[in-house]
Amino acid sequence: MLQIDGLTWTLTIGLILGLLALDLILAAVRPHKVGFGEAVAWSIGYILVAVAFGVWLTLAHGGDFGQQYFAGYIVEKSLSVDNLFVFVIIMSTFAVPEEHQHKVLTFGIVVALIMRAIFIALGATLLSLFSFMFLLFGLLLIYTGIQLFRHRDEDPDVENNVVVRTARRLLPLSQDYDGGKLFTRLEGKRVGTPLVVVLLAIGGIDLLFALDSIPAVFGVTDEPYLVFAANAFALLGLRALYFLVKGLLDRLVYLSAGLAVILGFIGIKLILHWAHVDINENVPEISTPVSLAVIIGILVVVTVASLLKTRNDPSAKAHPGSLRGSRPSEED
């Protein structure tokens, strides 16, 4: 097992909170449209921080744990790109002004980290107490992968999200934004701005993604410290990555299909691990280097195939996929 002392945990969490605080301060003090150059600089910076952490981990604790961390980081990074699709849809659906998108994304990252920390603690506890949880996690990932593949050419219905519907029903809301305020005055009454609904929608989406991503990363490492670090460093770069690639997301037409295959593959890996531990030691397991190679291979194939598809067919458009079919419209 990976032995991590309290000081290392404290320093790791402190680094992540420090980077989050920097994001929050920038969003609050200087709300602005994030340009391409700024997005590139932040994206490279966050990737370098994540890689530097992986290098330190490898030197301090060995190559096997380093491989597990990088495999987990790549899985979470690829899933976060699909998360970006949904963020783009939410921003477009609610017409969030560009100067406030930075703040919304930072909020989304904070909520996602909190939810993932809770699920990591819960998942690690369950896995340590009940080995059959590997089987349940594996079946969950296979089911999710199948659903995502079936609805890979669809978009999630943000307006029909239960969180959004509940907020519209229970909260008095204005129709217009009031700068970056969550609440404003309308005819003498205190009401919420559309930004409240946007933040609630982002939080609801974060919860759904946490339910999928935590079992996925536990499929490549069962070390809670590595699971937390992989999630945290992947999410920290999400804000900058949004502004960097939001204009290119439409070209990744096969991303949802590729992610569905990755989730299914990790699900099979978890089931094999459960069978190896609980049924028979002769049941083969999938090693971390093999997992890393398969995941990277799938992402490379998906990216190249997507770019070739959109070059030959400019009308082709990517979709984030959905875990359930879209509701039929009233006209239908």
CSV table of C-alpha atoms in Angstrom, one decimal:
chain,number,residue,atom,x,y,z
A,1,MET,CA,0.0,0.0,0.0
A,2,LEU,CA,1.0,3.6,-0.5
A,3,GLN,CA,2.0,5.2,2.8
A,4,ILE,CA,1.2,8.9,2.9
A,5,ASP,CA,1.7,10.8,6.1
A,6,GLY,CA,-0.5,13.6,7.4
A,7,LEU,CA,2.0,16.3,6.4
A,8,THR,CA,1.9,15.1,2.7
A,9,TRP,CA,-1.8,15.1,2.7
A,10,THR,CA,-1.9,18.6,4.2
A,11,LEU,CA,0.6,20.0,1.7
A,12,THR,CA,-1.2,18.4,-1.2
A,13,ILE,CA,-4.6,19.8,-0.1
A,14,GLY,CA,-3.0,23.1,0.6
A,15,LEU,CA,-1.5,23.3,-2.9
A,16,ILE,CA,-4.9,22.5,-4.4
A,17,LEU,CA,-6.8,25.0,-2.2
A,18,GLY,CA,-4.1,27.6,-3.0
A,19,LEU,CA,-4.7,27.2,-6.7
A,20,LEU,CA,-8.4,27.3,-6.2
A,21,ALA,CA,-8.1,30.5,-4.1
A,22,LEU,CA,-6.1,32.1,-6.9
A,23,ASP,CA,-8.9,31.2,-9.4
A,24,LEU,CA,-11.6,32.7,-7.1
A,25,ILE,CA,-9.6,35.8,-6.5
A,26,LEU,CA,-9.1,36.4,-10.2
A,27,ALA,CA,-12.7,35.8,-11.0
A,28,ALA,CA,-13.9,38.2,-8.3
A,29,VAL,CA,-11.4,41.0,-8.7
A,30,ARG,CA,-11.1,41.1,-12.5
A,31,PRO,CA,-14.1,39.5,-14.3
A,32,HIS,CA,-13.3,39.5,-18.0
A,33,LYS,CA,-13.4,37.5,-21.2
A,34,VAL,CA,-10.6,35.0,-21.1
A,35,GLY,CA,-8.7,35.1,-24.4
A,36,PHE,CA,-7.0,32.3,-26.2
A,37,GLY,CA,-3.4,33.2,-25.1
A,38,GLU,CA,-4.4,33.4,-21.4
A,39,ALA,CA,-6.3,30.1,-21.7
A,40,VAL,CA,-3.2,28.4,-23.3
A,41,ALA,CA,-0.9,29.8,-20.5
A,42,TRP,CA,-3.2,28.6,-17.7
A,43,SER,CA,-3.8,25.2,-19.4
A,44,ILE,CA,-0.1,24.5,-19.8
A,45,GLY,CA,0.6,25.7,-16.2
A,46,TYR,CA,-2.0,23.3,-14.7
A,47,ILE,CA,-0.7,20.4,-16.8
A,48,LEU,CA,2.9,21.1,-15.8
A,49,VAL,CA,1.8,21.2,-12.1
A,50,ALA,CA,0.0,17.8,-12.6
A,51,VAL,CA,3.1,16.3,-14.3
A,52,ALA,CA,5.5,17.7,-11.7
A,53,PHE,CA,3.3,16.0,-9.0
A,54,GLY,CA,3.5,12.7,-10.9
A,55,VAL,CA,7.3,13.0,-11.3
A,56,TRP,CA,7.6,13.7,-7.5
A,57,LEU,CA,5.3,10.8,-6.7
A,58,THR,CA,7.3,8.4,-8.9
A,59,LEU,CA,10.6,9.4,-7.4
A,60,ALA,CA,9.3,9.3,-3.8
A,61,HIS,CA,7.1,6.2,-3.9
A,62,GLY,CA,8.1,4.2,-7.0
A,63,GLY,CA,7.1,3.8,-10.6
A,64,ASP,CA,4.1,1.6,-10.0
A,65,PHE,CA,2.3,4.3,-8.0
A,66,GLY,CA,3.4,6.9,-10.5
A,67,GLN,CA,1.8,4.9,-13.4
A,68,GLN,CA,-1.4,4.5,-11.3
A,69,TYR,CA,-1.5,8.3,-10.8
A,70,PHE,CA,-0.9,9.1,-14.5
A,71,ALA,CA,-3.5,6.5,-15.6
A,72,GLY,CA,-6.0,8.0,-13.2
A,73,TYR,CA,-5.2,11.6,-14.3
A,74,ILE,CA,-5.7,10.7,-17.9
A,75,VAL,CA,-9.0,9.0,-17.2
A,76,GLU,CA,-10.3,12.0,-15.2
A,77,LYS,CA,-8.9,14.5,-17.8
A,78,SER,CA,-10.7,12.7,-20.6
A,79,LEU,CA,-14.0,12.5,-18.7
A,80,SER,CA,-13.6,16.2,-17.8
A,81,VAL,CA,-13.6,17.1,-21.5
A,82,ASP,CA,-17.1,15.5,-21.8
A,83,ASN,CA,-18.0,17.6,-18.7
A,84,LEU,CA,-16.9,20.6,-20.7
A,85,PHE,CA,-19.5,19.8,-23.4
A,86,VAL,CA,-22.3,20.0,-20.8
A,87,PHE,CA,-20.8,23.2,-19.3
A,88,VAL,CA,-20.9,24.8,-22.8
A,89,ILE,CA,-24.6,23.7,-23.2
A,90,ILE,CA,-25.5,25.2,-19.8
A,91,MET,CA,-23.7,28.5,-20.6
A,92,SER,CA,-25.4,28.7,-24.0
A,93,THR,CA,-28.9,27.7,-22.7
A,94,PHE,CA,-28.9,30.4,-20.0
A,95,ALA,CA,-26.9,32.9,-22.1
A,96,VAL,CA,-24.3,33.5,-19.4
A,97,PRO,CA,-22.3,36.7,-20.2
A,98,GLU,CA,-18.7,35.8,-21.1
A,99,GLU,CA,-17.2,38.0,-18.4
A,100,HIS,CA,-19.0,35.9,-15.7
A,101,GLN,CA,-18.3,32.4,-17.2
A,102,HIS,CA,-15.0,32.4,-15.4
A,103,LYS,CA,-16.8,32.7,-12.0
A,104,VAL,CA,-19.4,30.0,-12.9
A,105,LEU,CA,-16.6,27.6,-13.9
A,106,THR,CA,-14.6,28.2,-10.8
A,107,PHE,CA,-17.7,27.6,-8.7
A,108,GLY,CA,-18.3,24.4,-10.6
A,109,ILE,CA,-14.8,23.2,-10.0
A,110,VAL,CA,-15.1,23.9,-6.2
A,111,VAL,CA,-18.4,22.0,-6.0
A,112,ALA,CA,-17.0,19.1,-8.1
A,113,LEU,CA,-13.9,18.8,-5.8
A,114,ILE,CA,-16.1,18.8,-2.7
A,115,MET,CA,-18.4,16.1,-4.1
A,116,ARG,CA,-15.5,14.0,-5.3
A,117,ALA,CA,-13.8,14.2,-1.9
A,118,ILE,CA,-17.0,12.9,-0.3
A,119,PHE,CA,-17.4,10.1,-2.9
A,120,ILE,CA,-13.7,9.2,-2.6
A,121,ALA,CA,-13.9,8.8,1.1
A,122,LEU,CA,-17.1,6.8,0.8
A,123,GLY,CA,-15.8,4.6,-2.0
A,124,ALA,CA,-12.5,3.9,-0.3
A,125,THR,CA,-14.3,2.9,2.9
A,126,LEU,CA,-16.7,0.6,1.0
A,127,LEU,CA,-13.9,-1.0,-1.0
A,128,SER,CA,-11.9,-1.7,2.2
A,129,LEU,CA,-14.8,-3.3,3.9
A,130,PHE,CA,-16.5,-5.1,1.1
A,131,SER,CA,-14.5,-6.5,-1.8
A,132,PHE,CA,-17.7,-7.2,-3.8
A,133,MET,CA,-17.9,-3.4,-4.3
A,134,PHE,CA,-15.4,-3.9,-7.1
A,135,LEU,CA,-18.0,-6.0,-8.8
A,136,LEU,CA,-20.7,-3.4,-8.2
A,137,PHE,CA,-18.5,-0.5,-9.4
A,138,GLY,CA,-17.6,-2.6,-12.5
A,139,LEU,CA,-21.2,-3.3,-13.4
A,140,LEU,CA,-22.1,0.4,-12.8
A,141,LEU,CA,-19.3,1.5,-15.3
A,142,ILE,CA,-20.4,-1.1,-17.9
A,143,TYR,CA,-24.0,0.1,-17.6
A,144,THR,CA,-22.9,3.7,-17.9
A,145,GLY,CA,-20.7,3.0,-20.9
A,146,ILE,CA,-23.6,1.1,-22.6
A,147,GLN,CA,-26.0,4.0,-22.0
A,148,LEU,CA,-23.5,6.6,-23.1
A,149,PHE,CA,-22.8,4.7,-26.3
A,150,ARG,CA,-26.5,4.2,-27.0
A,151,HIS,CA,-27.2,8.0,-26.6
A,152,ARG,CA,-23.8,9.2,-27.9
A,153,ASP,CA,-25.3,11.5,-30.5
A,154,GLU,CA,-27.6,13.3,-28.0
A,155,ASP,CA,-27.3,16.3,-25.7
A,156,PRO,CA,-28.5,16.3,-22.0
A,157,ASP,CA,-31.7,18.2,-21.6
A,158,VAL,CA,-30.6,21.0,-19.2
A,159,GLU,CA,-34.1,22.6,-19.0
A,160,ASN,CA,-35.6,19.4,-17.9
A,161,ASN,CA,-32.9,18.7,-15.3
A,162,VAL,CA,-34.6,18.1,-11.9
A,163,VAL,CA,-32.5,20.7,-10.2
A,164,VAL,CA,-33.4,23.4,-12.7
A,165,ARG,CA,-37.1,22.5,-12.7
A,166,THR,CA,-37.2,22.6,-8.9
A,167,ALA,CA,-35.3,25.9,-8.7
A,168,ARG,CA,-37.7,27.5,-11.2
A,169,ARG,CA,-40.7,26.2,-9.3
A,170,LEU,CA,-39.6,27.2,-5.8
A,171,LEU,CA,-37.5,30.3,-6.2
A,172,PRO,CA,-38.6,33.8,-7.4
A,173,LEU,CA,-36.3,34.6,-10.3
A,174,SER,CA,-35.7,37.5,-12.6
A,175,GLN,CA,-35.3,37.2,-16.4
A,176,ASP,CA,-32.1,39.3,-16.6
A,177,TYR,CA,-28.6,39.1,-15.2
A,178,ASP,CA,-27.6,41.9,-12.8
A,179,GLY,CA,-23.8,41.9,-13.3
A,180,GLY,CA,-22.4,39.0,-11.4
A,181,LYS,CA,-25.0,39.1,-8.6
A,182,LEU,CA,-26.9,36.1,-7.5
A,183,PHE,CA,-29.8,38.2,-6.2
A,184,THR,CA,-31.3,41.5,-7.2
A,185,ARG,CA,-34.3,43.7,-6.5
A,186,LEU,CA,-37.4,43.5,-8.8
A,187,GLU,CA,-40.4,45.6,-8.0
A,188,GLY,CA,-39.1,46.0,-4.4
A,189,LYS,CA,-38.7,42.3,-3.9
A,190,ARG,CA,-35.5,40.3,-3.5
A,191,VAL,CA,-35.3,37.7,-6.3
A,192,GLY,CA,-32.7,35.4,-7.7
A,193,THR,CA,-31.0,36.1,-11.1
A,194,PRO,CA,-30.5,33.5,-13.8
A,195,LEU,CA,-27.0,33.0,-12.3
A,196,VAL,CA,-28.6,31.1,-9.4
A,197,VAL,CA,-30.1,28.6,-11.8
A,198,VAL,CA,-26.9,28.3,-13.7
A,199,LEU,CA,-24.9,27.5,-10.5
A,200,LEU,CA,-27.5,24.9,-9.4
A,201,ALA,CA,-27.4,23.3,-12.9
A,202,ILE,CA,-23.6,23.1,-12.7
A,203,GLY,CA,-23.8,21.6,-9.2
A,204,GLY,CA,-26.3,19.0,-10.4
A,205,ILE,CA,-24.1,18.0,-13.3
A,206,ASP,CA,-21.1,17.8,-11.0
A,207,LEU,CA,-23.0,15.3,-8.9
A,208,LEU,CA,-23.8,13.1,-11.9
A,209,PHE,CA,-20.2,13.2,-13.1
A,210,ALA,CA,-18.9,12.4,-9.7
A,211,LEU,CA,-21.0,9.2,-9.6
A,212,ASP,CA,-19.3,8.0,-12.8
A,213,SER,CA,-15.8,9.3,-12.5
A,214,ILE,CA,-15.0,8.1,-9.0
A,215,PRO,CA,-15.7,4.4,-9.8
A,216,ALA,CA,-13.7,4.9,-13.1
A,217,VAL,CA,-10.6,6.1,-11.3
A,218,PHE,CA,-10.9,3.4,-8.6
A,219,GLY,CA,-10.6,1.1,-11.6
A,220,VAL,CA,-7.0,2.1,-12.2
A,221,THR,CA,-5.9,2.6,-8.6
A,222,ASP,CA,-7.5,1.8,-5.2
A,223,GLU,CA,-5.2,4.3,-3.3
A,224,PRO,CA,-7.4,7.1,-2.0
A,225,TYR,CA,-4.5,9.6,-2.1
A,226,LEU,CA,-4.0,8.9,-5.8
A,227,VAL,CA,-7.7,9.0,-6.6
A,228,PHE,CA,-8.0,12.4,-4.9
A,229,ALA,CA,-4.9,13.8,-6.5
A,230,ALA,CA,-5.9,12.6,-10.0
A,231,ASN,CA,-9.3,14.1,-9.7
A,232,ALA,CA,-8.1,17.3,-8.2
A,233,PHE,CA,-5.4,18.1,-10.7
A,234,ALA,CA,-7.6,17.1,-13.6
A,235,LEU,CA,-10.4,19.4,-12.4
A,236,LEU,CA,-8.1,22.4,-11.6
A,237,GLY,CA,-7.3,22.7,-15.3
A,238,LEU,CA,-11.0,22.5,-16.3
A,239,ARG,CA,-11.6,26.3,-16.2
A,240,ALA,CA,-8.7,27.1,-18.5
A,241,LEU,CA,-9.4,24.1,-20.7
A,242,TYR,CA,-13.0,25.3,-21.2
A,243,PHE,CA,-11.9,28.6,-22.7
A,244,LEU,CA,-9.2,26.9,-24.7
A,245,VAL,CA,-11.2,24.2,-26.5
A,246,LYS,CA,-14.8,25.4,-26.3
A,247,GLY,CA,-14.6,26.3,-30.0
A,248,LEU,CA,-13.1,23.0,-30.9
A,249,LEU,CA,-15.4,20.7,-28.9
A,250,ASP,CA,-17.8,20.4,-31.8
A,251,ARG,CA,-15.1,18.5,-33.8
A,252,LEU,CA,-14.7,15.7,-31.3
A,253,VAL,CA,-17.6,13.7,-32.8
A,254,TYR,CA,-16.4,10.3,-31.5
A,255,LEU,CA,-15.5,11.4,-28.0
A,256,SER,CA,-18.6,10.1,-26.4
A,257,ALA,CA,-18.2,6.7,-28.1
A,258,GLY,CA,-14.6,6.6,-27.0
A,259,LEU,CA,-15.4,7.4,-23.4
A,260,ALA,CA,-18.1,4.8,-23.4
A,261,VAL,CA,-15.5,2.2,-24.5
A,262,ILE,CA,-13.1,3.4,-21.8
A,263,LEU,CA,-15.8,3.1,-19.1
A,264,GLY,CA,-16.7,-0.4,-20.2
A,265,PHE,CA,-13.0,-1.4,-20.3
A,266,ILE,CA,-12.4,-0.1,-16.7
A,267,GLY,CA,-15.6,-1.9,-15.6
A,268,ILE,CA,-14.3,-5.2,-17.0
A,269,LYS,CA,-11.0,-4.5,-15.2
A,270,LEU,CA,-12.8,-4.0,-11.9
A,271,ILE,CA,-14.8,-7.2,-12.3
A,272,LEU,CA,-11.7,-9.2,-13.1
A,273,HIS,CA,-10.0,-7.8,-10.0
A,274,TRP,CA,-13.0,-8.8,-7.9
A,275,ALA,CA,-13.0,-12.3,-9.4
A,276,HIS,CA,-9.2,-12.6,-8.8
A,277,VAL,CA,-9.6,-11.7,-5.2
A,278,ASP,CA,-12.9,-13.4,-4.2
A,279,ILE,CA,-13.2,-16.3,-6.6
A,280,ASN,CA,-9.9,-17.7,-7.9
A,281,GLU,CA,-6.4,-16.3,-8.0
A,282,ASN,CA,-6.0,-17.8,-11.4
A,283,VAL,CA,-8.4,-15.2,-12.9
A,284,PRO,CA,-6.2,-12.8,-14.8
A,285,GLU,CA,-6.0,-9.1,-14.0
A,286,ILE,CA,-5.4,-6.2,-16.2
A,287,SER,CA,-2.2,-4.4,-15.2
A,288,THR,CA,-1.8,-0.7,-14.8
A,289,PRO,CA,0.7,-0.3,-17.8
A,290,VAL,CA,-1.9,-2.2,-20.0
A,291,SER,CA,-4.7,0.0,-18.8
A,292,LEU,CA,-2.6,3.1,-19.4
A,293,ALA,CA,-1.8,2.0,-23.0
A,294,VAL,CA,-5.4,1.1,-23.8
A,295,ILE,CA,-6.8,4.4,-22.5
A,296,ILE,CA,-4.2,6.5,-24.3
A,297,GLY,CA,-4.7,4.4,-27.5
A,298,ILE,CA,-8.5,4.8,-27.4
A,299,LEU,CA,-8.2,8.6,-26.9
A,300,VAL,CA,-5.7,8.9,-29.8
A,301,VAL,CA,-7.9,6.9,-32.1
A,302,VAL,CA,-11.0,8.9,-31.1
A,303,THR,CA,-9.2,12.2,-31.6
A,304,VAL,CA,-7.7,11.3,-35.0
A,305,ALA,CA,-10.9,9.7,-36.3
A,306,SER,CA,-13.0,12.8,-35.2
A,307,LEU,CA,-10.7,15.2,-36.9
A,308,LEU,CA,-10.7,13.2,-40.1
A,309,LYS,CA,-14.5,12.9,-39.9
A,310,THR,CA,-15.1,16.7,-39.5
A,311,ARG,CA,-12.6,17.5,-42.3
A,312,ASN,CA,-14.4,15.2,-44.7
A,313,ASP,CA,-17.9,16.2,-43.4
A,314,PRO,CA,-17.9,19.8,-42.0
A,315,SER,CA,-21.5,19.4,-41.1
A,316,ALA,CA,-20.7,16.7,-38.5
A,317,LYS,CA,-21.1,18.0,-35.0
A,318,ALA,CA,-20.1,16.4,-31.7
A,319,HIS,CA,-22.4,15.8,-28.8
A,320,PRO,CA,-21.6,15.1,-25.1
A,321,GLY,CA,-23.9,12.1,-25.0
A,322,SER,CA,-26.6,11.3,-22.4
A,323,LEU,CA,-27.3,8.5,-20.0
A,324,ARG,CA,-30.9,8.4,-21.1
A,325,GLY,CA,-32.8,9.3,-24.3
A,326,SER,CA,-34.1,12.8,-24.8
A,327,ARG,CA,-37.7,13.5,-24.1
A,328,PRO,CA,-39.9,13.6,-27.2
A,329,SER,CA,-40.9,17.1,-28.0
A,330,GLU,CA,-44.6,18.2,-27.7
A,331,GLU,CA,-44.9,18.3,-31.5
A,332,ASP,CA,-44.0,14.6,-31.6
